[in-house]
PDB file of C-alpha atoms and ligand atoms in Angstrom:
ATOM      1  CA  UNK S1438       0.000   0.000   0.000  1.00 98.00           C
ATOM      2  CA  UNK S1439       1.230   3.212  -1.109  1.00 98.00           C
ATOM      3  CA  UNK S1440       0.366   6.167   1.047  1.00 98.00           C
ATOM      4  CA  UNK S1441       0.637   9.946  -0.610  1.00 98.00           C
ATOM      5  CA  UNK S1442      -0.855  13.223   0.599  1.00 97.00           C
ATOM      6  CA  UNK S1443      -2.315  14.232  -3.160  1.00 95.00           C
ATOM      7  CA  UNK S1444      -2.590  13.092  -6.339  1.00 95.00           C
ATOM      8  CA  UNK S1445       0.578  13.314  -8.387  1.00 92.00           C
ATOM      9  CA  UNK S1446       2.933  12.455  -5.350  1.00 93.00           C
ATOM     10  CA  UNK S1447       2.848   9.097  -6.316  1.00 96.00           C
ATOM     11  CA  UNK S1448       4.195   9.824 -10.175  1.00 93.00           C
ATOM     12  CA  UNK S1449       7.070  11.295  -8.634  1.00 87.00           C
ATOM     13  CA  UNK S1450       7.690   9.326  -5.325  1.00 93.00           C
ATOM     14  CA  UNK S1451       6.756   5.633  -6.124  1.00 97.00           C
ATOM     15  CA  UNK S1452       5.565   5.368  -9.218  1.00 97.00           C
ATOM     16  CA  UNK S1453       8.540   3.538 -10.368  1.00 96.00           C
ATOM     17  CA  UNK S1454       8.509   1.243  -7.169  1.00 98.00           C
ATOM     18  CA  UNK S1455       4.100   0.792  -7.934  1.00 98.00           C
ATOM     19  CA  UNK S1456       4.931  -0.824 -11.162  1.00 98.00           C
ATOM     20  CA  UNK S1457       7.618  -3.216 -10.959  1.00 98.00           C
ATOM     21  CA  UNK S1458       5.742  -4.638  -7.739  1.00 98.00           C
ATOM     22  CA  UNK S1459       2.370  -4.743 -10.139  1.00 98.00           C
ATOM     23  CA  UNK S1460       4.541  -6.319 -12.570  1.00 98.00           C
ATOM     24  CA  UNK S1461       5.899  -8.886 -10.119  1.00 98.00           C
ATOM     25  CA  UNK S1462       2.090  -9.968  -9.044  1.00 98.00           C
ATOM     26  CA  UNK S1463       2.081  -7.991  -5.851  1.00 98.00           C
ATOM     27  CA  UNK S1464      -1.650  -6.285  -5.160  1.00 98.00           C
ATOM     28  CA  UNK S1465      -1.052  -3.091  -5.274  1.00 98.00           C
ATOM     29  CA  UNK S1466      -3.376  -0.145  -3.705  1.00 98.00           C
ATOM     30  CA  UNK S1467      -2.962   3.695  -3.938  1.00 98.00           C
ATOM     31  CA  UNK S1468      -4.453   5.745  -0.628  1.00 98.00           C
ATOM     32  CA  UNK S1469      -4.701   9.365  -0.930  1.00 98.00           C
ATOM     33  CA  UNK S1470      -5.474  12.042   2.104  1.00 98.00           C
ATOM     34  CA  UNK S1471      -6.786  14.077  -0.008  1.00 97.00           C
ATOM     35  CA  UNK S1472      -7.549  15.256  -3.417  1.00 96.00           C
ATOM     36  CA  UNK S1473      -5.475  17.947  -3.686  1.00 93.00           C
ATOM     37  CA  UNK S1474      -7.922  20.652  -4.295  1.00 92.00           C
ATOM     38  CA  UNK S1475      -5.954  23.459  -3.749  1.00 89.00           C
ATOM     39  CA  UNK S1476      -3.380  22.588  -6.022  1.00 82.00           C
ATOM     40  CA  UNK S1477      -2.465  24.691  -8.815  1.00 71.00           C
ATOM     41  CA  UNK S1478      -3.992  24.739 -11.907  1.00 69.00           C
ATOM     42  CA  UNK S1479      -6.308  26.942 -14.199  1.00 67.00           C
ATOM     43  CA  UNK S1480      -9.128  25.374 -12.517  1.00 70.00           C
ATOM     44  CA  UNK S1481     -10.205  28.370  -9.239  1.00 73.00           C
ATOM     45  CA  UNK S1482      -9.023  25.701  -6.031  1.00 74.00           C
ATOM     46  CA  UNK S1483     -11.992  23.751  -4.737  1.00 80.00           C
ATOM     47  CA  UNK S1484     -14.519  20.930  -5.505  1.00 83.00           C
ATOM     48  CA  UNK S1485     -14.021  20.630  -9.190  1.00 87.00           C
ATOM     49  CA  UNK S1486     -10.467  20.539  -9.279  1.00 89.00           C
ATOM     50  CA  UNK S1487     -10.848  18.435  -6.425  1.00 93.00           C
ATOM     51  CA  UNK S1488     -12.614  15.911  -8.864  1.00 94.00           C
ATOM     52  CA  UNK S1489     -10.400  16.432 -12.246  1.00 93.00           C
ATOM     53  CA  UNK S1490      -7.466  15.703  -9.797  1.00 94.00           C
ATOM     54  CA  UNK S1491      -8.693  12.218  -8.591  1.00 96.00           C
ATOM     55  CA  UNK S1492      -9.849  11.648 -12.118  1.00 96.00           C
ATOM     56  CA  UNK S1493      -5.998  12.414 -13.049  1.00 96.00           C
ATOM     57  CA  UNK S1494      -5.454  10.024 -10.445  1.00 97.00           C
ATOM     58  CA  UNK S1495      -7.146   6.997 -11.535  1.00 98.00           C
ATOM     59  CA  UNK S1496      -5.838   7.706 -15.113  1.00 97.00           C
ATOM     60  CA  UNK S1497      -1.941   7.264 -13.133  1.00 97.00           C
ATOM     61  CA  UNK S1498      -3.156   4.417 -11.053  1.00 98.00           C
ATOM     62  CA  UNK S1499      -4.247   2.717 -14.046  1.00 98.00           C
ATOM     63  CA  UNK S1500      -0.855   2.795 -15.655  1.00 97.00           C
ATOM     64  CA  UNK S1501       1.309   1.834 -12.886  1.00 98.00           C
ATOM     65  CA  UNK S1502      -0.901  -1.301 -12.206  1.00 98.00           C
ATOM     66  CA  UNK S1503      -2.944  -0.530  -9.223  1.00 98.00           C
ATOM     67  CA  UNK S1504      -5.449  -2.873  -8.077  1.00 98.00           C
ATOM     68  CA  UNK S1505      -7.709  -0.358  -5.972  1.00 98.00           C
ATOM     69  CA  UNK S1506      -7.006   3.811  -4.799  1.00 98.00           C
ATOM     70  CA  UNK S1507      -9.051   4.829  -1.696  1.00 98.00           C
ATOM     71  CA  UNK S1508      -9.075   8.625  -1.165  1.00 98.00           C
ATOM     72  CA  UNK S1509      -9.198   9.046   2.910  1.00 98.00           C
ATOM     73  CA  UNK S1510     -11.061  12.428   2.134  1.00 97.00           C
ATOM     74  CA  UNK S1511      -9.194  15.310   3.905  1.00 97.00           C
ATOM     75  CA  UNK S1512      -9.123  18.885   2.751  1.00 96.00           C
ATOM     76  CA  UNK S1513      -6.370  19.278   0.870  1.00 95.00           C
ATOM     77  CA  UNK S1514      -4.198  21.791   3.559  1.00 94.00           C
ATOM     78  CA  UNK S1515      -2.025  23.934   0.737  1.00 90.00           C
ATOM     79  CA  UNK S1516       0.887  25.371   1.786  1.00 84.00           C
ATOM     80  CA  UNK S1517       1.441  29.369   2.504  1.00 84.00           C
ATOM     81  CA  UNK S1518       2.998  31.469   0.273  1.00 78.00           C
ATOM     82  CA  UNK S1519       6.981  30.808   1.409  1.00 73.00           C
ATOM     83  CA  UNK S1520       6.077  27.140   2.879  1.00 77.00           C
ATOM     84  CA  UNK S1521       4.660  26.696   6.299  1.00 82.00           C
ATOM     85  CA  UNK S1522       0.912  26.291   7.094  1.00 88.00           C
ATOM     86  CA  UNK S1523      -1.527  28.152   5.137  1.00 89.00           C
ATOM     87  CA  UNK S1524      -4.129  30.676   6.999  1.00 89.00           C
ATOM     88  CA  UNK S1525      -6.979  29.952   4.539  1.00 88.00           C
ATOM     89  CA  UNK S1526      -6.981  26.671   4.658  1.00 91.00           C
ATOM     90  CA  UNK S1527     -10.369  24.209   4.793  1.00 90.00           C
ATOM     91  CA  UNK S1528     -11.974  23.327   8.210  1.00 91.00           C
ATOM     92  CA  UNK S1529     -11.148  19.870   7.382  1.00 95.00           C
ATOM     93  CA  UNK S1530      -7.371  20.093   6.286  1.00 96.00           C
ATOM     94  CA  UNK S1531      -5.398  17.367   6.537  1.00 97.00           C
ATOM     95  CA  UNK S1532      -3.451  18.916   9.111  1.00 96.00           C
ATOM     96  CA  UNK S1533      -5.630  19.906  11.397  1.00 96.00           C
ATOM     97  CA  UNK S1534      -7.393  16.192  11.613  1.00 96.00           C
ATOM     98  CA  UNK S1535      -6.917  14.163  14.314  1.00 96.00           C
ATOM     99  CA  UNK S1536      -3.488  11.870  13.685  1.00 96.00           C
ATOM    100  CA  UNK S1537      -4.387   8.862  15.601  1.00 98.00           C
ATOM    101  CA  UNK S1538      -8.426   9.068  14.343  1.00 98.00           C
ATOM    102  CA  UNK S1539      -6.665   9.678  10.654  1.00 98.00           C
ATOM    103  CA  UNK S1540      -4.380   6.721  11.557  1.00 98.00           C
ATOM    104  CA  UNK S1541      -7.222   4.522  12.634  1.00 98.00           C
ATOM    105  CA  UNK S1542      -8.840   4.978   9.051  1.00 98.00           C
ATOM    106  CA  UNK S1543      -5.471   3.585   7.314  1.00 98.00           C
ATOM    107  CA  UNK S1544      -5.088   1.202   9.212  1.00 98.00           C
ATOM    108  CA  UNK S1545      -8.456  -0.185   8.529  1.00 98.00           C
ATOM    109  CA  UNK S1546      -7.203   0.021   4.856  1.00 98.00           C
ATOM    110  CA  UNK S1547      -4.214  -1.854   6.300  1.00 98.00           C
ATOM    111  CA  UNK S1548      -6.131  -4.681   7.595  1.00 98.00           C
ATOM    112  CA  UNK S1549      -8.266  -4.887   5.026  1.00 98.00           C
ATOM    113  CA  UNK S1550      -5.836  -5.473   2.445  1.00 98.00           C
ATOM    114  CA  UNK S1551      -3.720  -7.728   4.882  1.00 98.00           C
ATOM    115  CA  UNK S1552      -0.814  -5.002   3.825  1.00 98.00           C
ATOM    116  CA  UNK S1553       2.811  -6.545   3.494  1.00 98.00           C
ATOM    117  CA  UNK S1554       3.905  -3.062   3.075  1.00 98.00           C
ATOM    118  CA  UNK S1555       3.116   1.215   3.476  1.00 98.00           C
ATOM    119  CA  UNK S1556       5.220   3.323   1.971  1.00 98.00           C
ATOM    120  CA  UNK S1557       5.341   6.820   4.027  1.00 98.00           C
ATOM    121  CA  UNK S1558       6.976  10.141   3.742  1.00 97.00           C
ATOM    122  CA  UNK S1559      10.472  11.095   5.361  1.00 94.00           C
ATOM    123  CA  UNK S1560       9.795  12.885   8.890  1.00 92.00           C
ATOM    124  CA  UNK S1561      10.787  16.227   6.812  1.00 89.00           C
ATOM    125  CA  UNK S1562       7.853  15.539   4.207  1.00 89.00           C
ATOM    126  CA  UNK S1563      10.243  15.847   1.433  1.00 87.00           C
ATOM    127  CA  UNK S1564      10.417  19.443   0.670  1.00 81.00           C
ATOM    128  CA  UNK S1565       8.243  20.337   3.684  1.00 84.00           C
ATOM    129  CA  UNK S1566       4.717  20.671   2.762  1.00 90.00           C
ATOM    130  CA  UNK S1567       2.414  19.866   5.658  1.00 93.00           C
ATOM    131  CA  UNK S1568       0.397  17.265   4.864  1.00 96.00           C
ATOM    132  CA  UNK S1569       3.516  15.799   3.564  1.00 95.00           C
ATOM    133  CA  UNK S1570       4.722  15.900   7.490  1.00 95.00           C
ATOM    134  CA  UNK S1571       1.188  14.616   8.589  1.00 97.00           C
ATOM    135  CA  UNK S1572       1.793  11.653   5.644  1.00 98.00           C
ATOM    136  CA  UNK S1573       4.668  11.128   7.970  1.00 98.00           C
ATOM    137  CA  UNK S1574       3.089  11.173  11.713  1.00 97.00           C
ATOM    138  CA  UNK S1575      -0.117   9.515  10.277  1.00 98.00           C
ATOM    139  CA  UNK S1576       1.214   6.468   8.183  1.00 98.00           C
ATOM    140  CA  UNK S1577       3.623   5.114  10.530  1.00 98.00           C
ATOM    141  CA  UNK S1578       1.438   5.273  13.228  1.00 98.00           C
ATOM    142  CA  UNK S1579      -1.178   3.324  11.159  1.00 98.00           C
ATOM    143  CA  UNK S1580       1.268   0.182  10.448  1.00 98.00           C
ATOM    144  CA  UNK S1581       1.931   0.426  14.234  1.00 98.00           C
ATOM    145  CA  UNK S1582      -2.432  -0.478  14.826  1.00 98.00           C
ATOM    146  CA  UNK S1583      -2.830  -2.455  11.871  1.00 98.00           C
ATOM    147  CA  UNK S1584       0.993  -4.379  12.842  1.00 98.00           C
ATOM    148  CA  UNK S1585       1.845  -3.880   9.009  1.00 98.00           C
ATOM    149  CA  UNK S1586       5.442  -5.577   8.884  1.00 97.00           C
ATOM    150  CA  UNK S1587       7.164  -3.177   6.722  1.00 98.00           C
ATOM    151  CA  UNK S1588       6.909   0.477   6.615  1.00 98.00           C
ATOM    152  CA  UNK S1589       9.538   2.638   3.795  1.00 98.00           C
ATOM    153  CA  UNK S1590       9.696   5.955   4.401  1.00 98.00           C
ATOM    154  CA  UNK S1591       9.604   7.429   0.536  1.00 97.00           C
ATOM    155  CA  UNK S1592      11.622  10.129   0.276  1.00 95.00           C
ATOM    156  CA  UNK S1593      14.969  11.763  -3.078  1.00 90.00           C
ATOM    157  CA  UNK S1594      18.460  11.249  -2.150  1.00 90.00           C
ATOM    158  CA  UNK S1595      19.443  14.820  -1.900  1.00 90.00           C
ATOM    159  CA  UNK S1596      23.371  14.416  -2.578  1.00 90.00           C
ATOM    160  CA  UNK S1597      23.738  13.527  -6.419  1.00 84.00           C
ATOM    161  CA  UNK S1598      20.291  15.839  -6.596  1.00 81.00           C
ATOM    162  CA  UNK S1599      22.523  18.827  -5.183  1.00 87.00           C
ATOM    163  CA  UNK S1600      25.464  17.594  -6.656  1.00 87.00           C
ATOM    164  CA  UNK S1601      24.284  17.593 -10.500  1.00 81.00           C
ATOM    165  CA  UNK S1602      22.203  21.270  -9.619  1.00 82.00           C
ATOM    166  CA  UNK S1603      25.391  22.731  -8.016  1.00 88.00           C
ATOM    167  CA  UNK S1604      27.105  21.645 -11.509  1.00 84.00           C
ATOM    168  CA  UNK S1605      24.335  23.229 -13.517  1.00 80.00           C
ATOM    169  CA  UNK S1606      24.673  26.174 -11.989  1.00 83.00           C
ATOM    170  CA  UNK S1607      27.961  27.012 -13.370  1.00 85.00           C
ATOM    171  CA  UNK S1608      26.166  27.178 -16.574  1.00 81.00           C
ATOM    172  CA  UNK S1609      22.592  28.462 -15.506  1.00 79.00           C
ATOM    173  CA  UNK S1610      23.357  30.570 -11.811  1.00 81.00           C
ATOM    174  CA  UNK S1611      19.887  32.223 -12.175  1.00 79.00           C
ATOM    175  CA  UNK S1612      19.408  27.855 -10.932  1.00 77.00           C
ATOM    176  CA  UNK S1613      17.878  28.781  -7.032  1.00 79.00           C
ATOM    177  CA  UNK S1614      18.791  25.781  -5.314  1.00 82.00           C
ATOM    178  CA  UNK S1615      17.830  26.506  -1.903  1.00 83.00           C
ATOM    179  CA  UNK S1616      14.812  24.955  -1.653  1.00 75.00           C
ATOM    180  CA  UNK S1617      16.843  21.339  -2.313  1.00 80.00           C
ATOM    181  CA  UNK S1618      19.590  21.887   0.511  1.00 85.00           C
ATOM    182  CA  UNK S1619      17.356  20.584   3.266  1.00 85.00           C
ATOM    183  CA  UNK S1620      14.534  18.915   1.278  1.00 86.00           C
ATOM    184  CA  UNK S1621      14.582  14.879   1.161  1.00 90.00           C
ATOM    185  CA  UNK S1622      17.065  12.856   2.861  1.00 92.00           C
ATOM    186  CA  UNK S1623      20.858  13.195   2.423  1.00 92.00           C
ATOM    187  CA  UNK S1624      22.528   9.704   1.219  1.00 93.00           C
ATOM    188  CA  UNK S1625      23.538   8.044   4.268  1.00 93.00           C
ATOM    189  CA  UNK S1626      20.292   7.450   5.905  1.00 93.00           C
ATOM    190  CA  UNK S1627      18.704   5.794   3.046  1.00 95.00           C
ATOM    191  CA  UNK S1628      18.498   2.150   3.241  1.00 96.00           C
ATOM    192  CA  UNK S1629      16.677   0.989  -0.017  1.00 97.00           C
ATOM    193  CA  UNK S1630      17.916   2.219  -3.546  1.00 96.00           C
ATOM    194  CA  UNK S1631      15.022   0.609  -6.288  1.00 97.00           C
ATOM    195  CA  UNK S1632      16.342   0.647  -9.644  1.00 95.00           C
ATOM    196  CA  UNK S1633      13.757   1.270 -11.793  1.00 94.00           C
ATOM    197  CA  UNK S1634      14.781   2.319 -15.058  1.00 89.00           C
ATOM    198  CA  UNK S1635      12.504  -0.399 -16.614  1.00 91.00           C
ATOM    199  CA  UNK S1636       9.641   1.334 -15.406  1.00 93.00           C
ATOM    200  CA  UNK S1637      10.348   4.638 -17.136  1.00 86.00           C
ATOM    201  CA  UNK S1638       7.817   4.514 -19.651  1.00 87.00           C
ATOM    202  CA  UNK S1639       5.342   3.868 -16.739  1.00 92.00           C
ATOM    203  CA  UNK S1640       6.584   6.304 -14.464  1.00 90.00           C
ATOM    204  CA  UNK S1641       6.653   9.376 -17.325  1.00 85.00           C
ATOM    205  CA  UNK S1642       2.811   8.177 -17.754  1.00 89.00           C
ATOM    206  CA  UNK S1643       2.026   8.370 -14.815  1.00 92.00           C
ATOM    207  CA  UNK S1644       3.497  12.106 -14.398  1.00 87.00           C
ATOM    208  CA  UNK S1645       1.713  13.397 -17.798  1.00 85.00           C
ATOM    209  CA  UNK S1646      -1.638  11.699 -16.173  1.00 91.00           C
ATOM    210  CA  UNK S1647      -0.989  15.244 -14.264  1.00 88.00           C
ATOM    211  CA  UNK S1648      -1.168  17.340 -16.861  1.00 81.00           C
ATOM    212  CA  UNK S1649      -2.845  20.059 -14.322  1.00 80.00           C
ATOM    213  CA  UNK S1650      -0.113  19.972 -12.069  1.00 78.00           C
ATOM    214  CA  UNK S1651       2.633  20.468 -14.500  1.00 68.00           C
ATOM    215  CA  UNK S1652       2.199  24.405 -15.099  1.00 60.00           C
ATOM    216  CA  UNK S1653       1.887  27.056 -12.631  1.00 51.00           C
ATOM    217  CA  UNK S1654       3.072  27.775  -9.157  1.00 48.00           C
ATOM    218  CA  UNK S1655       6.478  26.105  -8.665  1.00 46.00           C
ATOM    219  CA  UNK S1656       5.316  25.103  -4.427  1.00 47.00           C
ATOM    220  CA  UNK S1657       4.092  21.149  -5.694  1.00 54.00           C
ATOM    221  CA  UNK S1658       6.581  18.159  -5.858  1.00 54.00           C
ATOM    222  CA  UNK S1659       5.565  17.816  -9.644  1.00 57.00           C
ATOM    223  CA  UNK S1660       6.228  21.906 -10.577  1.00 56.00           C
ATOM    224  CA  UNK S1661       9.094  21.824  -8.766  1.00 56.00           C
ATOM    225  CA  UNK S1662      10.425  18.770 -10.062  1.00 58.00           C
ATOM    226  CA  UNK S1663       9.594  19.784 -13.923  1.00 56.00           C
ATOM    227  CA  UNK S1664      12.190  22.772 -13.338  1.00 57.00           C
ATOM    228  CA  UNK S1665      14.707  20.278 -13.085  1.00 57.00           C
ATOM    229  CA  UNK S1666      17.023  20.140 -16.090  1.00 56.00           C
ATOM    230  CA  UNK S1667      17.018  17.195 -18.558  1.00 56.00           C
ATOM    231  CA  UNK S1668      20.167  15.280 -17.436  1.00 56.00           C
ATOM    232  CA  UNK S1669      19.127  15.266 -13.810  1.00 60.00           C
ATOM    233  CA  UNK S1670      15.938  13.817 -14.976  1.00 64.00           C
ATOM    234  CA  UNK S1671      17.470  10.317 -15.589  1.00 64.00           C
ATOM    235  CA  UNK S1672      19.034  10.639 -12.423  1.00 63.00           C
ATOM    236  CA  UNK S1673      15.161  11.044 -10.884  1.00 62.00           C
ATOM    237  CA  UNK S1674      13.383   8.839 -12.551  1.00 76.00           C
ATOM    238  CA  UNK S1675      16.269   5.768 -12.381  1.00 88.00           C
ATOM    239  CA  UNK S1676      15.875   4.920  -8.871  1.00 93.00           C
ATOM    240  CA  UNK S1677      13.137   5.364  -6.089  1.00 95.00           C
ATOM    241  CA  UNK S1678      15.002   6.108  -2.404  1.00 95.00           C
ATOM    242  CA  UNK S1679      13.072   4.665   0.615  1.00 97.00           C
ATOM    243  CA  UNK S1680      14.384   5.072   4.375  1.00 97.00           C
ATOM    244  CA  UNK S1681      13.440   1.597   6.782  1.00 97.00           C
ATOM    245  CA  UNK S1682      13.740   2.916  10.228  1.00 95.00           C
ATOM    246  CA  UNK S1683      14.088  -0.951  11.631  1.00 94.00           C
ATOM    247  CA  UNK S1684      16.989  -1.821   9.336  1.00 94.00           C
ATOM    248  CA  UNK S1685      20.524  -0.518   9.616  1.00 91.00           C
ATOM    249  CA  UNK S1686      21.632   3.122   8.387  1.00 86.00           C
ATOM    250  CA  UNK S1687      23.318   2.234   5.287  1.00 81.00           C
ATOM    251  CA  UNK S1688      21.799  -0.569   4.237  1.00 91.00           C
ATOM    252  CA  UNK S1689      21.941  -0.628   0.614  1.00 93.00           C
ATOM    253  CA  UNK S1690      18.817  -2.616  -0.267  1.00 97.00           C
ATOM    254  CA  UNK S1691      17.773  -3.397  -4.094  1.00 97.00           C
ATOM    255  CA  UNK S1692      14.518  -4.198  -3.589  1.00 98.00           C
ATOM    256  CA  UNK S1693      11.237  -3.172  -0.990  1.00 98.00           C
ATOM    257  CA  UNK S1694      10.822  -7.003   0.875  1.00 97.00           C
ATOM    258  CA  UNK S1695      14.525  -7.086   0.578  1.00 95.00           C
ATOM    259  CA  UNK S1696      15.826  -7.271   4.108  1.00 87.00           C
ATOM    260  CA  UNK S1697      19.791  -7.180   5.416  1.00 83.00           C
ATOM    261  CA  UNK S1698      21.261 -10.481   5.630  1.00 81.00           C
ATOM    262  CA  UNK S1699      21.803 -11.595   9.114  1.00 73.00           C
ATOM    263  CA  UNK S1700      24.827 -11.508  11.165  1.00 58.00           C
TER     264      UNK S1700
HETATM  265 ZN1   ZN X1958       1.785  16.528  -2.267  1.00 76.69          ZN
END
């Protein structure tokens, strides 16, 4: 199970990961928080992009495989002007719910679905949004009620990521690459590296299901991510990073049931 705060997380995060585990037979299930409502588009934020964002959503989950998506049904909180917490958001924002009521309601996904697996979000929520945080606080306290064996936090390796936009800055310095410095996870925390380069074709699909995400605003995953130059795009969409809390730092796992060999 595959947990992401709105719709086109997944096409950068996991898709990758979603597909090669569809491929390999594995039952595969997509659960949003919310629909993302107040993400950017030329849609005005609210019900009806709400509804062409879950539709974009089943067009991506249909690509990469996915046997079911469940949308948890949160207001989508959007993110202030800067980062942080926005003033204006719903009365039901994801942030504002209840964690451990929220985590109940995965984790009767969870046992539903007898889960193997939930993929997460770093404690950071990747580049800070907050219900990227609450993804955080919320899914791994769901595994904990619903005793789902593995939980892999999803998250970018920031070093060659700041590595290959420090070098394209020599040639492009207008390149602001602040917002990457403490985003993600740096290298040596990350315990599973997922090739999947096999899954490109997939994994582009499931990114240009988002076609309303990939214009506007530069404050979602998938604007922010489009503004990356071309070479460090292979870089991206080669590999899928995941953090296991109950494995050793610097485990250097291939696969998501892979575990380190005793001893
Ligand atoms: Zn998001």
């Amino acid at each position: 199970m595959f947990f992401h705060a709105h719709p086109d997380d997944e096409a950068l995060l996991t898709a990758g990961t979603m597909a090669m585990l569809a491929a390999e037979g594995h039952r595969v299930v997509l659960v949003v928080a919310t629909s993302g409502e107040r993400g950017q588009a030329d849609l005005e934020p609210g019900e009806a992009l709400g509804a062409a964002r879950m539709a974009e959503l089943y067009a991506s989950a249909a690509t990469l495989g996915c046997a079911r998506v469940v949308n948890l049904g949160y207001g989508d909180s959007g993110l202030a002007p800067g980062g942080g917490i926005a003033d204006d958001r719903p009365d039901n924002a994801f942030i504002d719910a209840d964690a451990e009521e929220a985590a109940q309601r995965l984790a009767a996904v969870l046992t539903e679905e007898k889960a193997d697996l939930l993929t997460t979000y770093d404690p950071a929520g990747g580049y800070g949004h907050p219900d990227h945080v609450q993804v955080h606080r919320v899914g791994g306290r769901a595994a904990e009620i619903a005793k789902t064996p593995i939980v892999l936090e999803a998250t970018v390796n920031r070093d060659p990521l700041l590595r290959g936009l420090r070098l394209v800055r020599r040639f492009y310095p207008q390149l602001d690459i602040r917002a990457f410095e403490r985003a993600y996870s740096p290298g040596e925390v990350i315990t599973h590296r997922v090739g999947v380069r096999r899954f490109a074709r997939q994994k582009r699909a499931s990114m240009a299901a988002h076609a309303s995400q990939a214009t506007g605003a530069d404050t979602r995953t998938l604007g922010v991510m489009l503004k990356i130059p071309q070479p460090l795009y292979r870089l991206v969409f080669g590999t899928e990073w995941y953090v296991r809390r109950d494995v050793p730092l610097g485990s250097r796992l291939r696969h998501p049931f892979e575990t380190p060999p005793r001893g």
